[in-house]
CSV table of C-alpha atoms and ligand atoms in Angstrom, one decimal:
chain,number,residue,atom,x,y,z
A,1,UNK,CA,31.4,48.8,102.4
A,2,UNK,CA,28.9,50.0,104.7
A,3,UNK,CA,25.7,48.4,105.7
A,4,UNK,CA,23.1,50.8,104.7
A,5,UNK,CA,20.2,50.9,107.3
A,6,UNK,CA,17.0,51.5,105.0
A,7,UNK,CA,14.7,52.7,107.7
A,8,UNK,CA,17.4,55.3,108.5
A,9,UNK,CA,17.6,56.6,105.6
A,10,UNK,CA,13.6,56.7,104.1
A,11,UNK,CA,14.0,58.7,107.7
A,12,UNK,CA,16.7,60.9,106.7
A,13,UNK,CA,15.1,61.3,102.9
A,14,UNK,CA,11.5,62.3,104.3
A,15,UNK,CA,12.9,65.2,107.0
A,16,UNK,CA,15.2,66.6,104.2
A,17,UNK,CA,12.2,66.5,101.3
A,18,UNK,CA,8.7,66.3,102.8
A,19,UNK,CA,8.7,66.9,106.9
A,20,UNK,CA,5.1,67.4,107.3
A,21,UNK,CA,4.2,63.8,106.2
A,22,UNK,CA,2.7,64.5,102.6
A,23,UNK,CA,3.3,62.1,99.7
A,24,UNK,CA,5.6,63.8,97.3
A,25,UNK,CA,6.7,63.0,93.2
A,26,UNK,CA,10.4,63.4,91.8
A,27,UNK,CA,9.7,66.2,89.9
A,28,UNK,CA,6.6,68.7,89.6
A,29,UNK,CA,6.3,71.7,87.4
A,30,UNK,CA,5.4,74.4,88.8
A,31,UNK,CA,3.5,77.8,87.4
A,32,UNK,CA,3.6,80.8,89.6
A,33,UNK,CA,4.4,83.2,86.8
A,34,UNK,CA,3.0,84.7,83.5
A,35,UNK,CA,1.7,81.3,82.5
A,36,UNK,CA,-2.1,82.7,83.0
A,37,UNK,CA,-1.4,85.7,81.2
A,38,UNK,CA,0.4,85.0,78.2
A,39,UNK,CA,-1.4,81.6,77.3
A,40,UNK,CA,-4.8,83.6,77.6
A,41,UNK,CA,-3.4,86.0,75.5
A,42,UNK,CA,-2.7,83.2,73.0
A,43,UNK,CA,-6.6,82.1,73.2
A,44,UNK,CA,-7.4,85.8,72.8
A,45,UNK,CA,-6.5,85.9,69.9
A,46,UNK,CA,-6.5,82.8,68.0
A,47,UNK,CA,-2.7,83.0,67.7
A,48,UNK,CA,-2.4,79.3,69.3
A,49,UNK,CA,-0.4,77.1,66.3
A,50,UNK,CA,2.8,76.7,65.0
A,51,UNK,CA,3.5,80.1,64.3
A,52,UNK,CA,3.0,83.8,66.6
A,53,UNK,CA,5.1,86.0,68.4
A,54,UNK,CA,5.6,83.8,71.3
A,55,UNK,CA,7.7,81.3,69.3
A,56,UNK,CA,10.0,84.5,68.6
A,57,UNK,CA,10.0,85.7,72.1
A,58,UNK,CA,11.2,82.4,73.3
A,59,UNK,CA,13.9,81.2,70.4
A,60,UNK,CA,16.0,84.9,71.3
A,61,UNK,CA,15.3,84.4,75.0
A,62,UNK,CA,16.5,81.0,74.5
A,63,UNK,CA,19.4,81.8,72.9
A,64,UNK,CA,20.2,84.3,75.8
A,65,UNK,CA,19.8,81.7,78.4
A,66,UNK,CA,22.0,78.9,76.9
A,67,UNK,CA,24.8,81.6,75.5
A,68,UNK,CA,24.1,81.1,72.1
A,69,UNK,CA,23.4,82.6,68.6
A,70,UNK,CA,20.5,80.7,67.9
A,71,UNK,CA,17.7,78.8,69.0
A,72,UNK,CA,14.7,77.0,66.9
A,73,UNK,CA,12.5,75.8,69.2
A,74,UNK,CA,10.2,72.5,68.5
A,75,UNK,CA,8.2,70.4,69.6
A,76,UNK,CA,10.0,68.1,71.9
A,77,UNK,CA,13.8,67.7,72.6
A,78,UNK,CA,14.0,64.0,70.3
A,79,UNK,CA,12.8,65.9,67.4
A,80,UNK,CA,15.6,68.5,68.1
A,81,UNK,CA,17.8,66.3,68.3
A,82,UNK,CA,16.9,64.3,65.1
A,83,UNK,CA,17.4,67.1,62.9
A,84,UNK,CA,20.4,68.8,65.3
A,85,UNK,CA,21.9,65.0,64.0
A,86,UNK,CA,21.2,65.5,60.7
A,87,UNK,CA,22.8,68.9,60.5
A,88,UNK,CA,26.3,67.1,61.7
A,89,UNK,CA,25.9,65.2,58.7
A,90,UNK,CA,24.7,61.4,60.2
A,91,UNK,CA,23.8,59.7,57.5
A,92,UNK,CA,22.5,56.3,57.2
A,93,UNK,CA,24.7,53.6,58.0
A,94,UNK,CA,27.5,55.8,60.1
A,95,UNK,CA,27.9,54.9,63.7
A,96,UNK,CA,27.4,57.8,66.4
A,97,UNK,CA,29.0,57.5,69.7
A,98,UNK,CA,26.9,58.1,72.5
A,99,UNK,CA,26.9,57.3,76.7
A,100,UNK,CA,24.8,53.5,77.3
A,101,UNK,CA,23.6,55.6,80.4
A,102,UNK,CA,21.3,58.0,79.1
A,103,UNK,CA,17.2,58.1,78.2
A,104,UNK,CA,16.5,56.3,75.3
A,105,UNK,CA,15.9,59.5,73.0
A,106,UNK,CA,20.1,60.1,72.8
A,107,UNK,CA,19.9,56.7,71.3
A,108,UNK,CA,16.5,56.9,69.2
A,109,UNK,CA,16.7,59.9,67.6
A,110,UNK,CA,20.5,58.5,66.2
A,111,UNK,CA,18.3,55.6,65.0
A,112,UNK,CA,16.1,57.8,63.5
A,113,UNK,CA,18.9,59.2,60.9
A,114,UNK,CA,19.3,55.3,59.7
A,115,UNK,CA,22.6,55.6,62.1
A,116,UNK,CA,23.5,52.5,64.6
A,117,UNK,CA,24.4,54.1,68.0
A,118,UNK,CA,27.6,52.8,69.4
A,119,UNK,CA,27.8,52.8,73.1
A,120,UNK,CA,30.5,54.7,75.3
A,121,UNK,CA,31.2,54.5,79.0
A,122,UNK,CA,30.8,56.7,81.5
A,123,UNK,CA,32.6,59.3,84.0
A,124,UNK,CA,32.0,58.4,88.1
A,125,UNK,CA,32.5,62.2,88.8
A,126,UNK,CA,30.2,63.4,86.5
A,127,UNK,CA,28.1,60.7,85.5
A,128,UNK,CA,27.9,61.6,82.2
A,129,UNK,CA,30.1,60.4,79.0
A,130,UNK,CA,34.1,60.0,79.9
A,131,UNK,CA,36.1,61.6,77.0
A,132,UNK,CA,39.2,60.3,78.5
A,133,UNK,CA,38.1,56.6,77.8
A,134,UNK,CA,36.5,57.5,74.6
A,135,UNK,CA,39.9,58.9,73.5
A,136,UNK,CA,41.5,55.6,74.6
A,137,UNK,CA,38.9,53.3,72.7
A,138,UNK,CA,39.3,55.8,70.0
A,139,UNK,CA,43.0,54.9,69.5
A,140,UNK,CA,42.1,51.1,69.8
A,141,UNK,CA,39.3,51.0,67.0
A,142,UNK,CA,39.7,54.5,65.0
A,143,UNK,CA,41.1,54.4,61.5
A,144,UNK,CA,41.0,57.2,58.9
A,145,UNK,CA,38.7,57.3,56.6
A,146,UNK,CA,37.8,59.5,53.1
A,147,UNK,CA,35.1,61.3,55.1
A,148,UNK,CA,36.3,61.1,58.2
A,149,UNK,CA,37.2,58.4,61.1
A,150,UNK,CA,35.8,54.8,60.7
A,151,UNK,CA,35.2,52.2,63.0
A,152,UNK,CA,37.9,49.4,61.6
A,153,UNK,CA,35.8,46.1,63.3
A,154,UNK,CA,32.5,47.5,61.3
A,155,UNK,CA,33.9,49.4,58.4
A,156,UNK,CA,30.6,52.4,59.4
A,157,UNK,CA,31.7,56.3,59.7
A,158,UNK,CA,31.9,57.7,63.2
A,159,UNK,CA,29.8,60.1,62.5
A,160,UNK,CA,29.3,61.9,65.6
A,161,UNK,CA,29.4,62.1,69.9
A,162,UNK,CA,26.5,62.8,71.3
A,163,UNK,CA,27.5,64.2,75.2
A,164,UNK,CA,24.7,64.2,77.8
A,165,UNK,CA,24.6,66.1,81.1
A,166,UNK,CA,23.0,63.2,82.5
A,167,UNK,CA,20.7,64.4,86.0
A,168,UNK,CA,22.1,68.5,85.0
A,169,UNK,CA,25.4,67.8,86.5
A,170,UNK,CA,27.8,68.7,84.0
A,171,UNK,CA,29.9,66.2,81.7
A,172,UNK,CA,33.5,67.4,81.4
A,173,UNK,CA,32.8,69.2,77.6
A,174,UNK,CA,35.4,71.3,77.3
A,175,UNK,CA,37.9,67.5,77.4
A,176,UNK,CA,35.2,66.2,75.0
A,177,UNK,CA,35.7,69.1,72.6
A,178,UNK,CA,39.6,68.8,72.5
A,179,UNK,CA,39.0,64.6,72.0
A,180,UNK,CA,36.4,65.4,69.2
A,181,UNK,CA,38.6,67.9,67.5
A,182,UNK,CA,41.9,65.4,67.3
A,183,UNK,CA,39.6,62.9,65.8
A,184,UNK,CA,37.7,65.0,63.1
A,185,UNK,CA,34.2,64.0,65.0
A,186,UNK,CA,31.1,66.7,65.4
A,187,UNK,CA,30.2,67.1,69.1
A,188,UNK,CA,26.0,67.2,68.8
A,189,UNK,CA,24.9,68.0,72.8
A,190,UNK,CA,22.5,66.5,74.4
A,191,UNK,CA,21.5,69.6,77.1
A,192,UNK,CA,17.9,68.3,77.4
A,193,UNK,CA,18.5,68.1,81.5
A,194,UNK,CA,21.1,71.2,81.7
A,195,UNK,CA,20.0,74.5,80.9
A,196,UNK,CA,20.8,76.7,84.1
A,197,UNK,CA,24.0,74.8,84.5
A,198,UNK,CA,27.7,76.1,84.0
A,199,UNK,CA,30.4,74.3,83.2
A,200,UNK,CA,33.4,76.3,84.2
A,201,UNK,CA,31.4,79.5,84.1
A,202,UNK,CA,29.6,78.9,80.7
A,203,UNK,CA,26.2,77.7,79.9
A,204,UNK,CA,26.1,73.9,78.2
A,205,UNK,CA,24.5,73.2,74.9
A,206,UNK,CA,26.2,74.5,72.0
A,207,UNK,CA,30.4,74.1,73.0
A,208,UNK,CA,30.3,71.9,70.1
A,209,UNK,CA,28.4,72.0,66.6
A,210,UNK,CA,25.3,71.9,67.6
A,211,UNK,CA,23.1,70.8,70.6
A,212,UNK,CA,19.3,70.6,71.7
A,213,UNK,CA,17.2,70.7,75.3
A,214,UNK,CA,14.2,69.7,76.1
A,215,UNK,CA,10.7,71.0,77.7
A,216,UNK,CA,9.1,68.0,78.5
A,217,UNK,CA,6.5,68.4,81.8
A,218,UNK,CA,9.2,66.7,84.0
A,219,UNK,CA,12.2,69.4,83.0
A,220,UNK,CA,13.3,72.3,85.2
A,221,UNK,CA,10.8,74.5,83.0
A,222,UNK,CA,8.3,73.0,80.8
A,223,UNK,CA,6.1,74.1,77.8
A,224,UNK,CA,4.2,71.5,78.4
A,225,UNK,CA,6.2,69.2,75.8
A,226,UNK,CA,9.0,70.7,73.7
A,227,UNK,CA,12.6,71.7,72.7
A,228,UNK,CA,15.0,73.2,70.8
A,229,UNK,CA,17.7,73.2,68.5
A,230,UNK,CA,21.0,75.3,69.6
A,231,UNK,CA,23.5,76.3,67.8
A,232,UNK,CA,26.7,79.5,67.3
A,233,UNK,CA,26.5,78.9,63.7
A,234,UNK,CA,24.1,81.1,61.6
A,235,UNK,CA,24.0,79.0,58.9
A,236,UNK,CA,22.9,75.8,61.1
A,237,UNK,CA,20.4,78.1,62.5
A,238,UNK,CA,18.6,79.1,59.4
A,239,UNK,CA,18.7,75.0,58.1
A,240,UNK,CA,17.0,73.8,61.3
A,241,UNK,CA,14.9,76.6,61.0
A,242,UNK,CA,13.8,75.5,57.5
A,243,UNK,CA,14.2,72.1,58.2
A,244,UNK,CA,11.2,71.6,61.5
A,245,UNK,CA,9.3,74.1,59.6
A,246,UNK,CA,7.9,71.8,56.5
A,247,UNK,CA,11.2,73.0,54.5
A,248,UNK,CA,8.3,75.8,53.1
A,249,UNK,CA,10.2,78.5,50.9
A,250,UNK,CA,8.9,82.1,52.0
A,251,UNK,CA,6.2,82.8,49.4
A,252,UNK,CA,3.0,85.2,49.4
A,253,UNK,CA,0.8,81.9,48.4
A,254,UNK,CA,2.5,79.0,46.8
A,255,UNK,CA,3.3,75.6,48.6
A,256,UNK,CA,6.6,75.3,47.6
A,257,UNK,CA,8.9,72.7,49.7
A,258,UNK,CA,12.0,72.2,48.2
A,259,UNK,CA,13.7,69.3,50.5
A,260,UNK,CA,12.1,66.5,52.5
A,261,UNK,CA,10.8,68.3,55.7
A,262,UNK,CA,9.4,68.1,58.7
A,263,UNK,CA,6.7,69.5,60.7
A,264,UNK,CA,8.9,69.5,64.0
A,265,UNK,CA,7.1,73.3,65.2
A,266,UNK,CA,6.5,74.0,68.9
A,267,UNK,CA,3.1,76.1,68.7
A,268,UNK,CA,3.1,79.4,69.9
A,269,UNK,CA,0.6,78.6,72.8
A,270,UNK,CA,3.0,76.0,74.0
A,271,UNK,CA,6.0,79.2,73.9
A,272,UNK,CA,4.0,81.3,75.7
A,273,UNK,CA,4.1,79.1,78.8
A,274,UNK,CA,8.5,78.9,77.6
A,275,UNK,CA,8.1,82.3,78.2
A,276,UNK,CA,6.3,82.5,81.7
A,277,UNK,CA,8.5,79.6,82.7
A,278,UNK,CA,12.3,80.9,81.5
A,279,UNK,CA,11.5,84.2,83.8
A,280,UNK,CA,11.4,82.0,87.0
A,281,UNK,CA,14.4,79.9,85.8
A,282,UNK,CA,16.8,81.8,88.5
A,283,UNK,CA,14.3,81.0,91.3
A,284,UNK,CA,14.3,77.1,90.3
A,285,UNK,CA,17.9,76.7,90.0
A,286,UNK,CA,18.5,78.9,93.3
A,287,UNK,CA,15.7,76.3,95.0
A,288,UNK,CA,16.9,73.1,93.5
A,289,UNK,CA,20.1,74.1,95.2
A,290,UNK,CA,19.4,74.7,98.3
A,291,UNK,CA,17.6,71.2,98.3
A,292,UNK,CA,20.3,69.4,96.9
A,293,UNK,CA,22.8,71.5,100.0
A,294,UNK,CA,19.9,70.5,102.4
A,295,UNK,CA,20.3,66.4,100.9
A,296,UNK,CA,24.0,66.7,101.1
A,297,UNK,CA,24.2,67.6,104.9
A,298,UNK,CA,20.9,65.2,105.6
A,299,UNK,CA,22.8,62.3,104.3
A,300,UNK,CA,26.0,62.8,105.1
A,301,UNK,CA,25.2,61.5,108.4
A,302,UNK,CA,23.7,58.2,106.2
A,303,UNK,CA,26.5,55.1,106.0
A,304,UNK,CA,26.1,53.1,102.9
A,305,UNK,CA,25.5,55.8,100.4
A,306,UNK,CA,26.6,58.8,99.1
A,307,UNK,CA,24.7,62.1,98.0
A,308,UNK,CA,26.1,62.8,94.6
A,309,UNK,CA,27.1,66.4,94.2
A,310,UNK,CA,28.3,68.6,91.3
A,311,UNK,CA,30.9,67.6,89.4
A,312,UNK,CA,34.4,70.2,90.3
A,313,UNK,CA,34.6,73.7,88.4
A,314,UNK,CA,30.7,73.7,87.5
A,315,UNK,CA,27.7,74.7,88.9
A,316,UNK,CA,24.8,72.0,88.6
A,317,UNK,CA,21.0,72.7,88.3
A,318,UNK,CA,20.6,69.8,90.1
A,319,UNK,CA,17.7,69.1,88.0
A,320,UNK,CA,17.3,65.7,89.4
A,321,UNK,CA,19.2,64.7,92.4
A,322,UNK,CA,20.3,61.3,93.5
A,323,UNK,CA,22.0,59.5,96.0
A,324,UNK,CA,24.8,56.0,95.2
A,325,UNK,CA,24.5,53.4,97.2
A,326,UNK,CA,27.3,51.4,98.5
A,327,UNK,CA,25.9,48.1,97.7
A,328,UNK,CA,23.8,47.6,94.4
A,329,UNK,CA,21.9,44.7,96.5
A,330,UNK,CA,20.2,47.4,98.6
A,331,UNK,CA,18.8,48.8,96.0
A,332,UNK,CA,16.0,47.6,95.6
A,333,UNK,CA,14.7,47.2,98.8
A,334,UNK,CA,15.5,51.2,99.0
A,335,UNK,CA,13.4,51.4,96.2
A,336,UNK,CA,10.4,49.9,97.9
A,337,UNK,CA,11.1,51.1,101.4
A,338,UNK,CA,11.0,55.0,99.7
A,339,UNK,CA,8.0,54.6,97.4
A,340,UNK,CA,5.8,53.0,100.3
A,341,UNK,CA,6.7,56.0,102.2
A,342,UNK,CA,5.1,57.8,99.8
A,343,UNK,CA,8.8,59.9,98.7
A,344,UNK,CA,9.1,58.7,95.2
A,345,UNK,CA,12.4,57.2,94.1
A,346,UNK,CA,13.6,56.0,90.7
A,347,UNK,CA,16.4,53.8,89.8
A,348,UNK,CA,18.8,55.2,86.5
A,349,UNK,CA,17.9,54.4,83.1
A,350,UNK,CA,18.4,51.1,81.9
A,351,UNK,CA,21.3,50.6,79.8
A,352,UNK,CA,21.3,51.1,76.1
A,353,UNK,CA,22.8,48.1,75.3
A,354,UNK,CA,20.3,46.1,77.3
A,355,UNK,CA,17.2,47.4,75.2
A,356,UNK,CA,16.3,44.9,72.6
A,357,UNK,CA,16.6,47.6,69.4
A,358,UNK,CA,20.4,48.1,70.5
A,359,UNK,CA,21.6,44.7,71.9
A,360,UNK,CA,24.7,43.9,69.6
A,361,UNK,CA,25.6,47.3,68.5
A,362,UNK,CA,29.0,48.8,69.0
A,363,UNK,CA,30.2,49.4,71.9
A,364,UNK,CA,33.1,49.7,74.3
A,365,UNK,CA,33.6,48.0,77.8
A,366,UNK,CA,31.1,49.6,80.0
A,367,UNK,CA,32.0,48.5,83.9
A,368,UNK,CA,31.3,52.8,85.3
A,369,UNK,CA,28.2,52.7,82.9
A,370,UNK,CA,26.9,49.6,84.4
A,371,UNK,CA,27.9,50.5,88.3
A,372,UNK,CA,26.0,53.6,88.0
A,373,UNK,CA,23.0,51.9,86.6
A,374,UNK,CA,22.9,49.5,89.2
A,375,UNK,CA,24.0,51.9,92.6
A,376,UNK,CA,21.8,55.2,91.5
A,377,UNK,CA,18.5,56.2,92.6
A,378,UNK,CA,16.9,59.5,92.1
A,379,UNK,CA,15.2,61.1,94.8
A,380,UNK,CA,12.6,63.9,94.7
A,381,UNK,CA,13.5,67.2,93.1
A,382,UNK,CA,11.2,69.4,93.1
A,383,UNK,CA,11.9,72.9,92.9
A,384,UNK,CA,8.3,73.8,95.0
A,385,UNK,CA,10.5,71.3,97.8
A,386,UNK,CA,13.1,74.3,98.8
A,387,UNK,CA,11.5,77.6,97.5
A,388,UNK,CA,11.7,80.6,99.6
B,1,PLP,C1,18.8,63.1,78.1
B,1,PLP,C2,17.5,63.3,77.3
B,1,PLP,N1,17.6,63.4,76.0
B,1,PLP,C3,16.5,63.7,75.3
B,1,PLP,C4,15.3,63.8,75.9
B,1,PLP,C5,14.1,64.0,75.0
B,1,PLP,O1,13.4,65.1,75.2
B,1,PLP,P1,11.8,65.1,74.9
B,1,PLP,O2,11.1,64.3,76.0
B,1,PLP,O3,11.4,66.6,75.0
B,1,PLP,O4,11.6,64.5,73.6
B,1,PLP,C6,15.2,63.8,77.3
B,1,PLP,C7,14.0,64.0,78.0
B,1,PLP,O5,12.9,63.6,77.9
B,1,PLP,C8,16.3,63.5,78.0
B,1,PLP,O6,16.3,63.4,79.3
């Protein structure tokens, strides 16, 4: 293991990222398109709330980008997610396999359904869920069940997997998909960090079931806050549809809700920046690129870590880079060293299983998991860092 020499590399991150000395964040929107335009046309006229033809605009230009049918946009990517969960059919009282390294949302919005998340470890290559030990932990604890595969220690449906393409960088889905289909479990994808990404040539977000993204401010575009629900099935389309739009049957005048819904909208003035932003989408994905290829040759000249690049046979947005450390005792002091510099660095997520609502739920051995968590930080990503 290699001794990592801190000042070196604060030196190393701060000519790669911000040469001329200015304090910079991990990840800033930027709006150098249509933004003005179309949200002023919103104002104009009065067409700013949860329906208009933005919203439209954006759910078939959505669709386009993530090589879908369809796309229902809403108002954040957990909301999507809750009801993308409640399509698969998680029910209260299943269990729904998902990665202990991931932002809290995977795990909430399974909590949400009255479902008890059960953790799964995680791939080094691609930090995101590994199917290969899922399959393997599958064959340990697995049993069939009338509805499908139960957990034999808890008695609880496995419900679903919930994938996540944790930083952009691509989890190996197409494995996933063949491990989901021998054991009878819906694939719900978590692409809230992915869209621009390929995974051997093909967009990510819909290989299984169903899937969702996010636009939250910190995303490679943004509406500000918001998601959406993605799916190849029509009739998935029209229920989440229904379902985040007060479950309101089309009628000239009367209020008539025929199911328990939910007002899960994303307003049209919040689409209209969707639009603005998903036209520059190439440009960000072209830039983030070029920083991450401008980090890769900065640091490979850096002993004691490693810049982590894109997983083999797909192409990354590299939404949010970050480098590994050798030793997980530097970390911290690599921590401090960057954000006194003024280059703001963040460690991974802390584990689910370490979060007081999930200690004690299901879950297999997690030793990749909890390597990554305590060897990654994320250095700055801005696009606005390696534009043209
Ligand atoms: C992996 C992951 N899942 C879900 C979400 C939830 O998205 P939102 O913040 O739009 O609710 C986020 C981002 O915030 C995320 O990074």
């Amino acid at each position: 293991m290699a001794k990592l020499d801190i000042a070196h590399a604060v030196q190393t991150l701060r000519a790669a990222a911000a040469p001329n000395g200015e304090s910079i964040i991990l990840h800033e929107p930027r709006f150098a398109g249509a933004e003005w335009e179309y949200v002023k046309d919103c104002l104009d006229t009065g067409w700013v709330s949860s329906v208009g033809a933005y919203v439209d605009r954006f759910e078939k230009e959505l669709a386009e980008a993530f090589g879908v049918r369809r796309a229902v946009a809403t108002v954040n990517g957990t909301a999507a997610l809750h009801i993308a969960l409640m399509l698969a059919g998680v029910k209260q009282g299943d269990e729904v396999l998902v990665p202990a390294l991931t932002f809290a949302a995977t795990a909430n919005a399974v909590a949400y359904c009255g479902a008890i998340p059960h953790f799964v470890d995680s791939n080094m290559e691609t930090l995101g869920l590994d199917p290969d030990a899922l399959d393997t932990w599958l064959a340990e604890i697995a049993e069939p069940g009338e509805d499908g595969p139960r957990n034999r220690n808890t008695g609880r449906r496995l419900a679903a997997v919930v994938p996540m393409h944790t930083f952009g960088h691509p989890m190996a889905i197409d494995r996933l998909v063949e491990v989901s289909e021998k054991w009878g479990i819906p694939v719900v994808e978590d692409a809230a960090e992915s869209l621009g990404s390929l995974s051997n040539g093909r967009p990510l977000g819909a290989r299984g079931l169903i899937g969702i993204t996010s636009f939250n401010g910190n995303k490679i575009i943004t509406t500000g806050g918001g998601g959406a629900i993605l799916t190849n099935d029509e009739h998935l389309g029209d229920r989440a549809k229904y379902l985040t739009t007060t479950a309101k049957r089309p009628h000239r005048w009367a209020f008539w809700h025929d199911e328990l819904g939910y007002n899960y909208r994303l307003p049209n003035i919040n689409a209209a920046l969707g639009c603005a932003q998903l036209q520059q989408l190439p440009v960000f994905v072209a830039a983030k690129r070029r920083l991450a290829t401008r980090y890769q040759d900065a640091f490979a000249k850096v002993e004691g870590l490693r810049f982590f690049v894109e997983p083999a046979g797909s192409q990354s947005n590299y939404w949010l880079n970050s480098v590994i450390l050798d030793d997980a005792g530097a970390r911290d002091d690599f921590l401090a060293a960057t954000n006194d510099a003024g280059l703001m660095t963040r460690p991974c997520w802390t584990l689910m299983c370490d979060l007081p609502m999930y200690e004690g739920n299901p879950s297999m051995p997690l030793p990749v998991a909890r390597d990554i968590e305590q060897r990654l930080v994320s250095i700055p990503s801005s696009a606005v860092l390696a534009l043209n």
